[in-house]
Tab-separated table of C-alpha atoms in Angstrom:
chain	number	residue	atom	x	y	z
H	1	UNK	CA	-0.014	0.034	-0.086
H	2	UNK	CA	1.415	3.448	-0.862
H	3	UNK	CA	2.099	5.961	1.773
H	4	UNK	CA	-0.656	8.261	0.300
H	5	UNK	CA	-3.190	5.404	0.451
H	6	UNK	CA	-2.117	4.443	3.911
H	7	UNK	CA	-2.523	8.044	5.093
H	8	UNK	CA	-5.921	8.168	3.613
H	9	UNK	CA	-6.936	4.979	5.319
H	10	UNK	CA	-5.762	6.248	8.670
H	11	UNK	CA	-7.693	9.412	8.252
H	12	UNK	CA	-10.875	7.834	7.015
H	13	UNK	CA	-13.168	9.538	4.646
H	14	UNK	CA	-12.721	13.239	5.429
H	15	UNK	CA	-9.992	13.923	2.902
H	16	UNK	CA	-10.006	12.964	-0.608
H	17	UNK	CA	-6.316	13.133	-1.223
H	18	UNK	CA	-3.146	12.807	0.892
H	19	UNK	CA	-1.140	15.828	1.811
H	20	UNK	CA	1.347	17.211	-0.814
H	21	UNK	CA	5.064	17.259	-0.144
H	22	UNK	CA	5.175	20.688	1.673
H	23	UNK	CA	2.161	19.919	3.884
H	24	UNK	CA	3.517	16.598	4.521
H	25	UNK	CA	6.938	18.036	5.582
H	26	UNK	CA	5.529	20.736	7.900
H	27	UNK	CA	2.943	18.393	9.405
H	28	UNK	CA	4.966	15.369	10.096
H	29	UNK	CA	6.614	14.911	13.555
H	30	UNK	CA	7.895	11.297	13.111
H	31	UNK	CA	11.406	12.528	12.482
H	32	UNK	CA	11.791	13.386	16.192
H	33	UNK	CA	8.724	11.908	18.121
H	34	UNK	CA	9.782	8.399	17.274
H	35	UNK	CA	11.912	8.862	20.401
H	36	UNK	CA	8.725	8.391	22.386
H	37	UNK	CA	8.048	4.892	20.906
H	38	UNK	CA	8.517	2.946	23.992
H	39	UNK	CA	6.234	5.452	26.035
H	40	UNK	CA	3.676	5.368	23.177
H	41	UNK	CA	3.518	1.517	23.344
H	42	UNK	CA	3.583	1.299	27.166
H	43	UNK	CA	0.566	3.772	27.133
H	44	UNK	CA	-1.258	1.800	24.562
H	45	UNK	CA	-0.889	-1.465	26.232
H	46	UNK	CA	-2.294	-0.006	29.475
H	47	UNK	CA	-5.169	1.483	27.597
H	48	UNK	CA	-5.944	-1.806	25.933
H	49	UNK	CA	-5.925	-3.635	29.256
H	50	UNK	CA	-8.245	-1.083	30.732
H	51	UNK	CA	-10.610	-1.384	27.755
H	52	UNK	CA	-10.855	-5.088	28.217
H	53	UNK	CA	-11.422	-4.842	31.965
H	54	UNK	CA	-14.298	-2.519	31.392
H	55	UNK	CA	-15.817	-4.680	28.723
H	56	UNK	CA	-15.321	-2.085	26.044
H	57	UNK	CA	-13.312	-4.495	23.912
H	58	UNK	CA	-12.888	-8.228	24.269
H	59	UNK	CA	-10.146	-9.889	26.184
H	60	UNK	CA	-8.944	-11.728	23.027
H	61	UNK	CA	-8.653	-8.408	21.196
H	62	UNK	CA	-6.871	-6.777	24.065
H	63	UNK	CA	-4.437	-9.678	24.205
H	64	UNK	CA	-3.789	-9.515	20.496
H	65	UNK	CA	-3.331	-5.797	20.779
H	66	UNK	CA	-0.869	-5.966	23.711
H	67	UNK	CA	1.225	-8.823	22.140
H	68	UNK	CA	1.209	-7.100	18.772
H	69	UNK	CA	2.540	-3.852	20.352
H	70	UNK	CA	5.392	-5.769	21.842
H	71	UNK	CA	6.240	-7.041	18.344
H	72	UNK	CA	6.173	-3.448	17.178
H	73	UNK	CA	8.495	-2.357	20.003
H	74	UNK	CA	10.877	-5.157	19.199
H	75	UNK	CA	11.039	-4.069	15.563
H	76	UNK	CA	11.724	-0.475	16.613
H	77	UNK	CA	14.420	-1.339	19.109
H	78	UNK	CA	16.099	-3.635	16.617
H	79	UNK	CA	16.054	-1.019	13.883
H	80	UNK	CA	13.815	-3.023	11.591
H	81	UNK	CA	10.857	-0.730	11.756
H	82	UNK	CA	10.175	1.441	8.754
H	83	UNK	CA	8.944	4.865	9.819
H	84	UNK	CA	6.709	6.804	7.391
H	85	UNK	CA	6.289	10.506	7.243
H	86	UNK	CA	3.009	10.161	5.542
H	87	UNK	CA	1.656	8.671	8.814
H	88	UNK	CA	2.886	11.856	10.440
H	89	UNK	CA	3.772	10.858	13.921
H	90	UNK	CA	4.828	7.824	16.246
H	91	UNK	CA	1.218	7.175	17.141
H	92	UNK	CA	-0.041	6.643	13.535
H	93	UNK	CA	3.094	4.718	12.687
H	94	UNK	CA	2.678	2.214	15.603
H	95	UNK	CA	-1.072	1.713	14.902
H	96	UNK	CA	-0.570	1.213	11.163
H	97	UNK	CA	2.022	-1.473	11.867
H	98	UNK	CA	-0.009	-3.047	14.531
H	99	UNK	CA	-2.964	-3.422	11.938
H	100	UNK	CA	-0.485	-5.158	9.555
H	101	UNK	CA	0.466	-7.578	12.290
H	102	UNK	CA	-2.853	-8.405	13.942
H	103	UNK	CA	-5.540	-7.198	11.537
H	104	UNK	CA	-8.930	-5.880	12.644
H	105	UNK	CA	-8.399	-5.762	16.488
H	106	UNK	CA	-5.894	-3.025	15.981
H	107	UNK	CA	-8.767	-0.703	14.938
H	108	UNK	CA	-10.258	-1.090	18.471
H	109	UNK	CA	-7.229	0.377	20.297
H	110	UNK	CA	-8.065	3.973	19.809
H	111	UNK	CA	-11.436	3.575	21.402
H	112	UNK	CA	-12.025	6.075	24.211
H	113	UNK	CA	-8.918	8.134	23.469
H	114	UNK	CA	-7.425	10.759	21.063
H	115	UNK	CA	-4.089	11.591	19.842
H	116	UNK	CA	-4.410	14.698	22.062
H	117	UNK	CA	-4.465	12.768	25.373
H	118	UNK	CA	-2.184	10.085	23.870
H	119	UNK	CA	0.550	12.486	22.980
H	120	UNK	CA	0.209	14.298	26.283
H	121	UNK	CA	0.725	10.960	28.099
H	122	UNK	CA	3.538	9.825	25.958
H	123	UNK	CA	5.383	13.111	26.489
H	124	UNK	CA	4.760	13.139	30.171
H	125	UNK	CA	6.179	9.624	30.459
H	126	UNK	CA	9.168	10.573	28.479
H	127	UNK	CA	9.869	13.774	30.492
H	128	UNK	CA	9.322	11.815	33.626
H	129	UNK	CA	11.944	9.259	32.498
H	130	UNK	CA	14.326	12.121	31.747
H	131	UNK	CA	13.931	13.690	35.029
H	132	UNK	CA	14.813	10.261	36.665
H	133	UNK	CA	17.833	10.154	34.457
H	134	UNK	CA	18.840	13.656	35.313
H	135	UNK	CA	18.524	13.035	39.010
H	136	UNK	CA	20.779	9.937	38.673
H	137	UNK	CA	23.273	12.081	36.868
H	138	UNK	CA	23.153	14.717	39.590
H	139	UNK	CA	23.712	12.092	42.181
H	140	UNK	CA	26.921	10.874	40.383
H	141	UNK	CA	28.085	14.376	40.038
H	142	UNK	CA	27.464	15.122	43.707
H	143	UNK	CA	29.449	11.911	44.568
H	144	UNK	CA	32.548	13.005	42.749
H	145	UNK	CA	32.316	16.523	44.271
H	146	UNK	CA	32.209	14.930	47.820
H	147	UNK	CA	35.367	12.882	46.887
H	148	UNK	CA	37.201	16.025	45.917
H	149	UNK	CA	35.933	17.925	48.992
H	150	UNK	CA	37.055	15.184	51.293
H	151	UNK	CA	40.446	14.876	49.635
H	152	UNK	CA	41.060	18.578	49.896
H	153	UNK	CA	39.370	19.514	53.154
H	154	UNK	CA	42.576	21.099	54.502
H	155	UNK	CA	43.974	22.484	51.274
H	156	UNK	CA	43.833	26.215	51.182
H	157	UNK	CA	42.968	28.331	48.099
H	158	UNK	CA	41.919	31.928	47.440
H	159	UNK	CA	38.270	32.739	47.787
H	160	UNK	CA	37.218	35.470	45.281
H	161	UNK	CA	34.714	38.195	44.967
H	162	UNK	CA	34.628	40.108	41.669
H	163	UNK	CA	37.361	37.546	40.692
H	164	UNK	CA	39.734	39.363	43.087
H	165	UNK	CA	41.290	37.689	46.007
H	166	UNK	CA	39.086	38.105	49.051
H	167	UNK	CA	39.754	35.627	51.864
H	168	UNK	CA	41.499	32.209	52.015
H	169	UNK	CA	39.109	29.204	51.780
H	170	UNK	CA	39.703	25.591	51.537
H	171	UNK	CA	39.390	23.381	48.346
H	172	UNK	CA	36.886	21.263	50.101
H	173	UNK	CA	34.714	24.317	50.901
H	174	UNK	CA	34.664	25.427	47.423
H	175	UNK	CA	33.644	21.926	46.090
H	176	UNK	CA	30.885	21.694	48.782
H	177	UNK	CA	29.424	24.971	47.322
H	178	UNK	CA	28.654	23.121	44.104
H	179	UNK	CA	27.311	20.224	46.061
H	180	UNK	CA	24.713	22.577	47.456
H	181	UNK	CA	23.827	24.044	44.142
H	182	UNK	CA	23.575	20.751	42.373
H	183	UNK	CA	21.555	19.356	45.229
H	184	UNK	CA	19.087	22.221	44.792
H	185	UNK	CA	18.835	21.185	41.082
H	186	UNK	CA	18.027	17.716	42.097
H	187	UNK	CA	15.425	18.912	44.601
H	188	UNK	CA	13.745	21.056	41.883
H	189	UNK	CA	13.713	18.059	39.449
H	190	UNK	CA	12.134	15.872	42.171
H	191	UNK	CA	9.560	18.622	42.847
H	192	UNK	CA	8.771	18.902	39.148
H	193	UNK	CA	8.354	15.059	38.916
H	194	UNK	CA	5.747	15.045	41.731
H	195	UNK	CA	3.858	18.043	40.139
H	196	UNK	CA	3.681	16.486	36.643
H	197	UNK	CA	2.645	13.016	37.799
H	198	UNK	CA	-1.024	13.158	36.732
H	199	UNK	CA	-2.255	11.012	33.835
H	200	UNK	CA	-3.864	12.736	30.913
H	201	UNK	CA	-5.127	9.519	29.160
H	202	UNK	CA	-8.797	9.456	29.165
H	203	UNK	CA	-9.107	13.216	28.466
H	204	UNK	CA	-9.585	12.245	24.896
H	205	UNK	CA	-9.716	15.082	22.486
H	206	UNK	CA	-10.743	17.652	25.163
H	207	UNK	CA	-13.952	16.751	26.709
H	208	UNK	CA	-13.586	13.127	27.983
H	209	UNK	CA	-15.597	10.298	26.688
H	210	UNK	CA	-18.904	8.502	26.898
H	211	UNK	CA	-17.285	5.071	27.164
H	212	UNK	CA	-17.008	3.749	30.670
H	213	UNK	CA	-13.360	3.954	30.952
H	214	UNK	CA	-11.369	3.641	34.249
H	215	UNK	CA	-8.917	6.365	34.368
H	216	UNK	CA	-7.578	5.380	37.754
H	217	UNK	CA	-6.543	2.035	36.350
H	218	UNK	CA	-4.575	3.365	33.357
H	219	UNK	CA	-2.955	6.065	35.454
H	220	UNK	CA	-1.840	3.604	38.118
H	221	UNK	CA	-0.574	1.114	35.665
H	222	UNK	CA	1.665	3.813	34.132
H	223	UNK	CA	2.982	4.783	37.565
H	224	UNK	CA	1.048	8.085	37.717
H	225	UNK	CA	-0.257	9.332	41.085
H	226	UNK	CA	-3.775	10.224	39.795
H	227	UNK	CA	-5.569	11.026	36.679
H	228	UNK	CA	-5.702	14.689	35.546
H	229	UNK	CA	-8.879	16.361	36.931
H	230	UNK	CA	-9.813	18.468	33.941
H	231	UNK	CA	-9.877	17.178	30.379
H	232	UNK	CA	-9.315	20.519	28.819
H	233	UNK	CA	-6.375	21.263	30.925
H	234	UNK	CA	-4.955	17.716	30.410
H	235	UNK	CA	-4.638	18.059	26.685
H	236	UNK	CA	-3.697	21.843	26.829
H	237	UNK	CA	-1.057	21.404	29.378
H	238	UNK	CA	2.677	21.606	28.639
H	239	UNK	CA	3.623	23.073	32.064
H	240	UNK	CA	5.606	19.832	32.667
H	241	UNK	CA	7.789	20.460	29.677
H	242	UNK	CA	8.279	24.132	30.509
H	243	UNK	CA	9.246	23.189	34.092
H	244	UNK	CA	11.709	20.513	32.904
H	245	UNK	CA	13.263	23.158	30.590
H	246	UNK	CA	13.316	25.668	33.495
H	247	UNK	CA	15.101	23.308	35.986
H	248	UNK	CA	17.411	22.159	33.146
H	249	UNK	CA	18.360	25.782	32.457
H	250	UNK	CA	19.148	26.452	36.067
H	251	UNK	CA	21.189	23.309	36.275
H	252	UNK	CA	22.938	24.057	33.068
H	253	UNK	CA	23.816	27.482	34.547
H	254	UNK	CA	25.436	25.854	37.521
H	255	UNK	CA	27.348	23.602	35.303
H	256	UNK	CA	28.460	26.514	33.135
H	257	UNK	CA	29.743	28.383	36.195
H	258	UNK	CA	31.799	25.484	37.342
H	259	UNK	CA	33.047	25.085	33.680
H	260	UNK	CA	34.106	28.721	33.669
H	261	UNK	CA	36.032	28.245	36.796
H	262	UNK	CA	37.837	25.226	35.332
H	263	UNK	CA	38.747	27.105	32.149
H	264	UNK	CA	40.283	29.891	34.389
H	265	UNK	CA	41.923	27.510	36.905
H	266	UNK	CA	43.602	25.310	34.280
H	267	UNK	CA	45.072	28.330	32.460
H	268	UNK	CA	48.791	28.973	32.478
H	269	UNK	CA	48.252	32.151	34.589
H	270	UNK	CA	46.488	30.374	37.425
H	271	UNK	CA	47.624	26.669	37.317
H	272	UNK	CA	45.149	25.825	40.156
H	273	UNK	CA	44.245	22.427	38.470
H	274	UNK	CA	45.318	19.863	35.966
H	275	UNK	CA	42.595	18.525	33.860
H	276	UNK	CA	43.035	15.068	32.373
H	277	UNK	CA	43.918	14.412	28.786
H	278	UNK	CA	40.501	12.742	28.435
H	279	UNK	CA	38.716	16.112	28.611
H	280	UNK	CA	41.353	18.314	26.971
H	281	UNK	CA	42.653	18.840	23.380
H	282	UNK	CA	45.784	20.295	21.852
H	283	UNK	CA	46.296	22.973	19.352
H	284	UNK	CA	46.850	22.264	15.658
H	285	UNK	CA	49.775	24.699	15.532
H	286	UNK	CA	50.971	25.380	19.051
H	287	UNK	CA	52.364	22.240	20.678
H	288	UNK	CA	52.509	23.528	24.065
H	289	UNK	CA	48.830	24.033	24.450
H	290	UNK	CA	46.286	22.020	26.350
H	291	UNK	CA	42.871	23.349	25.829
H	292	UNK	CA	39.858	22.655	28.279
H	293	UNK	CA	37.471	21.899	25.433
H	294	UNK	CA	35.100	19.923	27.436
H	295	UNK	CA	34.627	22.720	29.825
H	296	UNK	CA	34.202	25.223	27.255
H	297	UNK	CA	31.576	23.138	25.554
H	298	UNK	CA	29.673	22.661	28.691
H	299	UNK	CA	29.881	26.410	29.204
H	300	UNK	CA	28.149	26.725	25.780
H	301	UNK	CA	25.438	24.239	26.304
H	302	UNK	CA	23.423	26.440	28.588
H	303	UNK	CA	22.837	28.702	25.469
H	304	UNK	CA	21.013	25.889	23.673
H	305	UNK	CA	19.041	24.876	26.864
H	306	UNK	CA	18.016	28.472	27.699
H	307	UNK	CA	17.087	28.923	23.983
H	308	UNK	CA	14.780	25.784	24.244
H	309	UNK	CA	13.099	27.205	27.253
H	310	UNK	CA	12.431	30.648	25.597
H	311	UNK	CA	11.449	28.753	22.364
H	312	UNK	CA	8.692	26.712	24.126
H	313	UNK	CA	7.451	29.656	26.316
H	314	UNK	CA	7.026	31.586	23.048
H	315	UNK	CA	5.088	28.783	21.450
H	316	UNK	CA	2.733	28.360	24.270
H	317	UNK	CA	2.176	32.024	25.272
H	318	UNK	CA	-0.776	32.693	22.820
H	319	UNK	CA	-2.528	29.358	22.578
H	320	UNK	CA	-6.255	29.022	23.425
H	321	UNK	CA	-7.544	25.903	24.988
H	322	UNK	CA	-7.384	23.094	24.009
H	323	UNK	CA	-4.893	21.372	21.603
H	324	UNK	CA	-3.316	23.317	18.716
H	325	UNK	CA	-0.874	21.993	16.193
H	326	UNK	CA	1.640	24.599	17.461
H	327	UNK	CA	2.210	22.214	20.419
H	328	UNK	CA	3.951	19.783	18.040
H	329	UNK	CA	6.846	22.124	18.369
H	330	UNK	CA	7.385	21.342	22.018
H	331	UNK	CA	9.269	17.925	21.666
H	332	UNK	CA	12.276	19.001	19.632
H	333	UNK	CA	13.005	21.826	22.208
H	334	UNK	CA	12.851	19.294	25.121
H	335	UNK	CA	14.686	16.449	23.355
H	336	UNK	CA	17.598	18.796	22.450
H	337	UNK	CA	17.642	20.352	25.971
H	338	UNK	CA	17.585	16.913	27.583
H	339	UNK	CA	20.452	15.571	25.407
H	340	UNK	CA	22.524	18.770	26.006
H	341	UNK	CA	21.989	18.595	29.791
H	342	UNK	CA	22.815	14.910	30.201
H	343	UNK	CA	25.933	15.222	27.971
H	344	UNK	CA	27.139	18.292	30.018
H	345	UNK	CA	26.577	16.507	33.315
H	346	UNK	CA	28.444	13.374	32.256
H	347	UNK	CA	31.361	15.441	30.879
H	348	UNK	CA	31.451	17.546	34.213
H	349	UNK	CA	31.259	14.375	36.336
H	350	UNK	CA	34.360	12.977	34.339
H	351	UNK	CA	36.392	16.237	34.762
H	352	UNK	CA	35.830	16.530	38.411
H	353	UNK	CA	36.705	12.914	39.032
H	354	UNK	CA	39.955	13.322	37.158
H	355	UNK	CA	41.104	16.791	37.922
H	356	UNK	CA	44.049	17.246	40.241
H	357	UNK	CA	44.421	20.447	42.470
H	358	UNK	CA	47.831	22.067	42.294
H	359	UNK	CA	48.695	22.393	46.096
H	360	UNK	CA	51.624	24.802	45.554
H	361	UNK	CA	49.826	27.232	43.350
H	362	UNK	CA	46.634	27.207	45.446
H	363	UNK	CA	48.590	27.967	48.555
H	364	UNK	CA	50.606	30.618	46.952
H	365	UNK	CA	47.581	32.391	45.474
H	366	UNK	CA	45.700	31.936	48.874
H	367	UNK	CA	48.356	34.041	50.657
H	368	UNK	CA	48.596	36.692	47.960
H	369	UNK	CA	46.507	39.802	47.587
H	370	UNK	CA	46.323	40.690	51.287
H	371	UNK	CA	43.887	37.872	51.663
H	372	UNK	CA	44.122	37.886	55.439
H	373	UNK	CA	43.083	41.509	55.823
H	374	UNK	CA	39.791	40.765	57.146
H	375	UNK	CA	41.258	38.374	59.751
H	376	UNK	CA	43.449	41.372	60.914
H	377	UNK	CA	40.524	43.611	61.213
H	378	UNK	CA	38.561	40.910	63.170
H	379	UNK	CA	41.618	40.514	65.526
H	380	UNK	CA	41.702	44.206	66.258
H	381	UNK	CA	37.958	44.100	67.224
H	382	UNK	CA	38.474	41.037	69.431
H	383	UNK	CA	41.746	41.692	70.898
H	384	UNK	CA	41.790	45.531	71.295
H	385	UNK	CA	37.980	46.003	71.571
H	386	UNK	CA	38.191	48.400	68.671
H	387	UNK	CA	34.963	49.304	66.796
H	388	UNK	CA	34.801	47.513	63.451
H	389	UNK	CA	34.712	50.610	61.447
H	390	UNK	CA	37.944	51.764	63.019
H	391	UNK	CA	39.519	48.357	62.685
H	392	UNK	CA	38.516	48.521	59.118
H	393	UNK	CA	40.435	51.795	58.718
H	394	UNK	CA	43.465	50.626	60.520
H	395	UNK	CA	43.653	47.517	58.294
H	396	UNK	CA	43.269	49.610	55.247
H	397	UNK	CA	46.348	51.730	56.223
H	398	UNK	CA	48.375	48.574	56.895
H	399	UNK	CA	47.462	47.162	53.607
H	400	UNK	CA	48.663	50.390	51.943
H	401	UNK	CA	51.848	50.243	53.948
H	402	UNK	CA	52.485	46.588	52.829
H	403	UNK	CA	51.677	47.393	49.178
H	404	UNK	CA	53.954	50.405	49.133
H	405	UNK	CA	56.693	48.214	50.533
H	406	UNK	CA	55.964	45.459	48.022
H	407	UNK	CA	55.205	42.843	50.654
H	408	UNK	CA	52.226	40.974	52.065
H	409	UNK	CA	50.622	41.609	55.593
H	410	UNK	CA	52.351	38.770	57.294
H	411	UNK	CA	55.760	40.214	56.171
H	412	UNK	CA	55.178	43.517	57.956
H	413	UNK	CA	57.402	43.861	61.025
H	414	UNK	CA	55.919	44.570	64.427
H	415	UNK	CA	57.353	47.937	64.279
H	416	UNK	CA	55.625	48.691	61.066
H	417	UNK	CA	52.368	47.389	62.414
H	418	UNK	CA	52.683	49.539	65.449
H	419	UNK	CA	53.393	52.571	63.374
H	420	UNK	CA	49.798	52.530	62.419
H	421	UNK	CA	48.319	51.172	65.648
H	422	UNK	CA	50.529	51.181	68.748
H	423	UNK	CA	48.370	48.740	70.612
H	424	UNK	CA	49.115	45.832	68.177
H	425	UNK	CA	51.021	42.880	69.925
H	426	UNK	CA	53.158	40.057	68.510
H	427	UNK	CA	50.320	37.463	68.790
H	428	UNK	CA	48.694	39.201	65.753
H	429	UNK	CA	50.975	36.960	63.538
H	430	UNK	CA	49.077	33.870	64.724
H	431	UNK	CA	46.115	35.040	62.620
H	432	UNK	CA	47.852	36.385	59.605
H	433	UNK	CA	48.745	32.947	58.095
H	434	UNK	CA	46.260	31.457	55.609
H	435	UNK	CA	45.829	28.156	57.502
H	436	UNK	CA	45.020	29.908	60.766
H	437	UNK	CA	42.657	32.098	58.768
H	438	UNK	CA	40.580	29.132	57.346
H	439	UNK	CA	40.741	27.240	60.727
H	440	UNK	CA	39.214	30.268	62.413
H	441	UNK	CA	36.138	30.395	60.085
H	442	UNK	CA	34.384	27.752	62.146
H	443	UNK	CA	30.894	29.155	62.128
H	444	UNK	CA	28.184	26.770	60.629
H	445	UNK	CA	28.731	26.677	56.906
H	446	UNK	CA	32.120	28.237	57.089
H	447	UNK	CA	35.340	27.136	55.433
H	448	UNK	CA	37.151	25.621	58.434
H	449	UNK	CA	38.276	22.068	57.666
H	450	UNK	CA	36.245	20.765	60.674
H	451	UNK	CA	32.990	22.453	59.224
H	452	UNK	CA	33.794	21.077	55.687
H	453	UNK	CA	34.153	17.483	56.954
H	454	UNK	CA	30.992	17.879	58.935
H	455	UNK	CA	29.077	18.894	55.758
H	456	UNK	CA	30.657	16.185	53.794
H	457	UNK	CA	29.452	13.682	56.493
H	458	UNK	CA	25.985	15.135	56.340
H	459	UNK	CA	25.757	14.868	52.614
H	460	UNK	CA	27.211	11.339	52.687
H	461	UNK	CA	24.431	10.264	55.053
H	462	UNK	CA	21.736	12.041	53.073
H	463	UNK	CA	22.774	10.588	49.723
H	464	UNK	CA	23.286	7.106	51.147
């Protein structure tokens, strides 16, 4: 049977001729929605079982449908299935092939449903699976960050604000900052999964159905918490796709921020870390170069993911209820964003697992730039009962003195220190070293090694 005749047969008697080439090209979605084949067949098998239980179709027809669908899935997964653009989408392709396999019972499968609730269900199942995969990816990412934090809980490095040296921190503390960020991403994904877990199947085109279907049964068999409560909303809703893109964009932003740090840290000017050859490339003409290409590509992925979010928001913003063909444009955006996010997470996990911090460079940088100035101001407040604003002024004067002399604060003599503040005593030198500085930051959530280890232990316990 030709594609045109097949298309006509699937549509019934409404149209006398099949679509021409342009209409076929703009209307067809099989080129991308075939990725939902497993979800489509899973939903159809659940629907057939429900129809039989409710006496809407016979048990024998339901059994033939369910077994035939497994055959179709096997053909798709083995690469033996021939997809047809004339049949538009994954739903029509599967149903057409099912009819070739089992004959007349295949025509009963679509009883009590529409492609509108069918695609909403398939897409929700796909996004839900993707959220589960992303959560697993984040768990793996958090694990390697915890390993890095544990190994470097005592290692000092500069903490920055405005990319200027601010105060010494520990390597472990810096790694744990990203644990917190990616854990929030995981929480957002878990929240989104709970919110989206309502089953659209049974909403049919937009108004429900006169058939005595059991929506609780189909929803439960597909792992949904409940059926959607409004049929119009069920087929109109793409909030779950938008929310997935939203949380993916935030997560990608976190990945990009860390990628930017890795680009900076691995440069010849910083030498804070060495990235493995697995995630770096060389230059075609400069033999000395080792480029952090994986980090740079992760940094770029957020542009694609953000673009997908803006694209789908724009598609959805003017659509009346219920279904409009515009909504066919949702899947490519989500598929591309999901692929980009999963690849970026996997690359980041690999880079973090392999990267080696350069202890000497980190220590040297931590001690530079008058990084213990705040410690000195705090000591003046504690030891001399000086108002903080006065201590800030005194410390600023000492920084200028050291800067003019071309030395750092710990290198100032006691005489030089006392030339600005006569009450300064020799014990001030105990707080001017970077290791003393980080050890003193023992407030909850601070950079002190003891605090870092406590946070690592907490996360190890929570992540199991």
